[in-house]
GROMACS .gro file of C-alpha atoms in nm:
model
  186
    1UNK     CA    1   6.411   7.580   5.746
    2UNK     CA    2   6.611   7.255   5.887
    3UNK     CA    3   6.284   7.215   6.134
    4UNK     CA    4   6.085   7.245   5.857
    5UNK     CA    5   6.273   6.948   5.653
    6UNK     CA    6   6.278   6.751   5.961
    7UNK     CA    7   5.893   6.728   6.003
    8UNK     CA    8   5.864   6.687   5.659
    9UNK     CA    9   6.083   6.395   5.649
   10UNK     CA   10   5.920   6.234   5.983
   11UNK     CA   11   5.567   6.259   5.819
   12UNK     CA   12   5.711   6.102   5.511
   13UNK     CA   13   5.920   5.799   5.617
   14UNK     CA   14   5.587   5.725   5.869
   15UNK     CA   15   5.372   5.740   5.583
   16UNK     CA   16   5.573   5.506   5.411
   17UNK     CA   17   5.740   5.759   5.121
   18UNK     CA   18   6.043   5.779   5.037
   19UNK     CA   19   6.191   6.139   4.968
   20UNK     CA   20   6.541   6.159   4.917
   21UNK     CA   21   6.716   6.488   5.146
   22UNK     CA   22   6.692   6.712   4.798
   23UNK     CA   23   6.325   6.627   4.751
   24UNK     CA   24   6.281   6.688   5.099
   25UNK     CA   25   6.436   7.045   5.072
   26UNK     CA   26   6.231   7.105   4.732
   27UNK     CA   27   5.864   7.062   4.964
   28UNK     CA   28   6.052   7.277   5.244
   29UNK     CA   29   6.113   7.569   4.978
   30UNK     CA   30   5.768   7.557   4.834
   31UNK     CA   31   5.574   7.552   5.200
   32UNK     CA   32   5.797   7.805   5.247
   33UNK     CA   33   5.520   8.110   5.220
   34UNK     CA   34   5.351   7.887   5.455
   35UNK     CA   35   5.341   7.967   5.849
   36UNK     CA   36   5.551   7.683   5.999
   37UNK     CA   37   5.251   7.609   6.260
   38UNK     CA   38   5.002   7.591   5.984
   39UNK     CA   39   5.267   7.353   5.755
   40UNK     CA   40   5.348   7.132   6.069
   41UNK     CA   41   4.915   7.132   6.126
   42UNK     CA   42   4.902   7.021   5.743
   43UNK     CA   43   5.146   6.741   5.787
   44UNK     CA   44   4.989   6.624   6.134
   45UNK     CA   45   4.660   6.606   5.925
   46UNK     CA   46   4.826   6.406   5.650
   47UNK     CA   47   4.935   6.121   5.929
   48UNK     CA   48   4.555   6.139   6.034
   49UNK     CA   49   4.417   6.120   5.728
   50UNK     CA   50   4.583   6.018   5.426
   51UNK     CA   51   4.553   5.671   5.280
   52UNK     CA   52   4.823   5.672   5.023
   53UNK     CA   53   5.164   5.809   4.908
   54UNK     CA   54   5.278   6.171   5.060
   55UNK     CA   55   5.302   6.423   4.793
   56UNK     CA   56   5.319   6.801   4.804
   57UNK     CA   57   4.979   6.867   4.668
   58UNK     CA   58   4.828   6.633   4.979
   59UNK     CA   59   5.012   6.884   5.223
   60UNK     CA   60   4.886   7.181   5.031
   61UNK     CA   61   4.569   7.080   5.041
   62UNK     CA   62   4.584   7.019   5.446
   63UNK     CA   63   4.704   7.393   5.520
   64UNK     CA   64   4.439   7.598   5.691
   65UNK     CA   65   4.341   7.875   5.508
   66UNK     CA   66   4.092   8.045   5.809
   67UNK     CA   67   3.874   8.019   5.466
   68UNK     CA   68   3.478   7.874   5.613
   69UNK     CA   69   3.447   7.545   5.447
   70UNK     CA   70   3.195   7.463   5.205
   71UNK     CA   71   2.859   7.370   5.451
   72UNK     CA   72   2.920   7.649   5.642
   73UNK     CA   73   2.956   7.928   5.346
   74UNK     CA   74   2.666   7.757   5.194
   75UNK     CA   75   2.459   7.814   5.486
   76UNK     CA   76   2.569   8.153   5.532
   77UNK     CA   77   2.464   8.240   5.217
   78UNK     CA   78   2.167   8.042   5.136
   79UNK     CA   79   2.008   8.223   5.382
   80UNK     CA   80   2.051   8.560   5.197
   81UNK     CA   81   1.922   8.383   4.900
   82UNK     CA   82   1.635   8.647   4.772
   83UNK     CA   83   1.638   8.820   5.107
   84UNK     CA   84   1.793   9.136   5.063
   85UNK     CA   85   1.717   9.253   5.456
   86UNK     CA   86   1.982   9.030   5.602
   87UNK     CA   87   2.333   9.141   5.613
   88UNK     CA   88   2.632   8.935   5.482
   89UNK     CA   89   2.979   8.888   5.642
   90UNK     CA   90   3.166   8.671   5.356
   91UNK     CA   91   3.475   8.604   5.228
   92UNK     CA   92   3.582   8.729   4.850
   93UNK     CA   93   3.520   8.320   4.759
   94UNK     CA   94   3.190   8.300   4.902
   95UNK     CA   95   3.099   8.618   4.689
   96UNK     CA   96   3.223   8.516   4.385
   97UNK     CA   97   3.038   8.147   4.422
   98UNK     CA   98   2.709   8.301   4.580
   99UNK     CA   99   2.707   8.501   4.222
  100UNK     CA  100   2.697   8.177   4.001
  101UNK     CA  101   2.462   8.015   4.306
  102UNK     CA  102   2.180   8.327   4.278
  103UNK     CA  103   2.106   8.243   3.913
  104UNK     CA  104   2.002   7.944   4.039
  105UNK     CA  105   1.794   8.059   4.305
  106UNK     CA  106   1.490   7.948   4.256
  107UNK     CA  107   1.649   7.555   4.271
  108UNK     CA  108   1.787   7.543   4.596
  109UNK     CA  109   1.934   7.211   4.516
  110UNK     CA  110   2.075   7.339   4.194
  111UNK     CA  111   2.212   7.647   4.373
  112UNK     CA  112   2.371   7.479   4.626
  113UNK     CA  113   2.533   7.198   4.414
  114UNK     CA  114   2.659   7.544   4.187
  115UNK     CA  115   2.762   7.702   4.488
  116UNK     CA  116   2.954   7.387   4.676
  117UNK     CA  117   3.135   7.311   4.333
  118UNK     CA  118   3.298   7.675   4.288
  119UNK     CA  119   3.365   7.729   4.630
  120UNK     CA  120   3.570   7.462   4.620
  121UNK     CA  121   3.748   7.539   4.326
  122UNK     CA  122   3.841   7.931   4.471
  123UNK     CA  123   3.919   7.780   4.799
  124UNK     CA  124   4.203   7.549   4.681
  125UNK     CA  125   4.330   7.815   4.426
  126UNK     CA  126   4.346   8.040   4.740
  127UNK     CA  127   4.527   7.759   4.975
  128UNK     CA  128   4.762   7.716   4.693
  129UNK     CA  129   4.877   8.038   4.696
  130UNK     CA  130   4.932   8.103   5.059
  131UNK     CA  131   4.541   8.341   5.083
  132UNK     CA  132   4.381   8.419   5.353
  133UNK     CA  133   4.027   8.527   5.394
  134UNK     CA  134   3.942   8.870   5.297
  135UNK     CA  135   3.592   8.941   5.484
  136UNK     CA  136   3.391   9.237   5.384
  137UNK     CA  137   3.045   9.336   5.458
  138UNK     CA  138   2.711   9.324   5.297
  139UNK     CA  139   2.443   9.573   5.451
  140UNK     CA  140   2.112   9.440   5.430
  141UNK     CA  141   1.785   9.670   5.487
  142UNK     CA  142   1.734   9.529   5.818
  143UNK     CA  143   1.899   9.751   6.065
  144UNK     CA  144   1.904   9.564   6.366
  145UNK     CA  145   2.025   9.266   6.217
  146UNK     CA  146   2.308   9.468   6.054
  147UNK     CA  147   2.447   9.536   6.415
  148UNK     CA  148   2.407   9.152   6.514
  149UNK     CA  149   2.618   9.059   6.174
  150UNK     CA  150   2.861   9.337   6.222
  151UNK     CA  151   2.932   9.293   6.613
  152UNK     CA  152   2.915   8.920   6.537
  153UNK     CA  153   3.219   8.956   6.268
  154UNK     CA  154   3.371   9.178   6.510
  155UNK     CA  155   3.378   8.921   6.782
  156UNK     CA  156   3.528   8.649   6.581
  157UNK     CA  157   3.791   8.852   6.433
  158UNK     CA  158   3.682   8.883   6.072
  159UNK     CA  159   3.669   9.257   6.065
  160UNK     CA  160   3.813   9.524   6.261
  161UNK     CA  161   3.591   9.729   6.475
  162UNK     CA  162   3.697  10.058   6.349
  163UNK     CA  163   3.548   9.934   6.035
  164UNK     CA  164   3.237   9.785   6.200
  165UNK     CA  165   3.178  10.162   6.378
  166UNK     CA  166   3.187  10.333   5.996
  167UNK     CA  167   2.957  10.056   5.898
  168UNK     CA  168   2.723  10.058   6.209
  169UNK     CA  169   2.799  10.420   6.393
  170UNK     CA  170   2.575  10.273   6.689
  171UNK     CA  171   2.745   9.979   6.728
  172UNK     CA  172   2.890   9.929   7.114
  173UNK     CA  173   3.239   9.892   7.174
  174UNK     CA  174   3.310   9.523   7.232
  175UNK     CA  175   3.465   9.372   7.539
  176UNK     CA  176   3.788   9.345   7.619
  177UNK     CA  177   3.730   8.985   7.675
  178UNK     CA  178   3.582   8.966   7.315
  179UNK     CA  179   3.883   9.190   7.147
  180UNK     CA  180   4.108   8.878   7.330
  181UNK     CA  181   3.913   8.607   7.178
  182UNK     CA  182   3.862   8.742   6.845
  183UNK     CA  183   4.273   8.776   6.837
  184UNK     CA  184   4.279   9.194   6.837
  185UNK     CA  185   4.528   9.229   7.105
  186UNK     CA  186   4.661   9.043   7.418
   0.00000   0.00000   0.00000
């Protein structure tokens, strides 16, 4: 943990705040859950970014969470929007916010503003607690497009093939190349 206190202490004295070594160790023991790469990305980011004192909650809310953010739910979901032939490859967050977003449906602006503002909210609950994205699979009527969906989730790592063949029995075994890229083995 001593390299974690370290870079926290760096960020803060160039940032300007000053932590004493005890509230240094305090933010060490609560990014604790956190992967160190993904603590020491959240600090870089505060350096970047941050226009004002260093607290814990800034660093929290710097920690990637492999979560899509907001634009690019939205338009992965707005395209579903009354279209039950396309299949879906979304997170639990982008469910749950898609659900207040579809009584809205026939306002896209509405639905998207509904849609932006929960996301959000689920997203930063899930940071907080240390979540990663759990990706599941909606099968549209359209069975061509099913395969695209499901290979393309395959390829970027959001769900395992094995689970992709049970979904789509037809569905080609991917590349080794692609397995490398998508983080599967190598």
């Amino acid at each position: 943990m001593s390299d974690l206190i370290k870079a926290i202490a760096v960020t803060a004295e160039l940032m300007g705040t000053e932590w004493s070594e005890d509230a240094a160790r305090a933010v060490a023991e609560e990014l604790r859950q956190y992967p160190l790469a993904d603590v020491k990305t959240a600090l870089t980011e505060c350096r970047k970014s941050l226009k004002g004192r260093l607290t814990l909650a800034e660093i929290l809310d710097r920690i990637p969470s492999g979560h899509p953010g907001p634009e690019v739910a939205w338009a992965t979901i707005a395209k579903a929007m009354k279209n039950e032939q396309l299949t879906l490859v979304w997170t639990d967050e982008m469910r749950e916010a898609y659900g207040i977003a579809s009584q809205l449906a026939d306002d896209p602006v509405q639905a998207r503003l509904a849609f932006k503002e929960r996301y959000v909210e689920l997203i930063k609950r899930a940071r907080h607690g240390g979540l990663k994205p759990v990706w599941t699979v909606s099968l549209g009527y359209d069975v061509q497009g099913r395969e695209l969906a499901v290979s393309d989730a395959v390829a970027k790592g959001q769900i395992p093939y094995e689970h992709a063949k049970k979904l789509v029995p037809m569905l080609p075994e991917p590349s080794k190349s692609t397995l490398e890229i998508a983080g599967r083995i190598g």
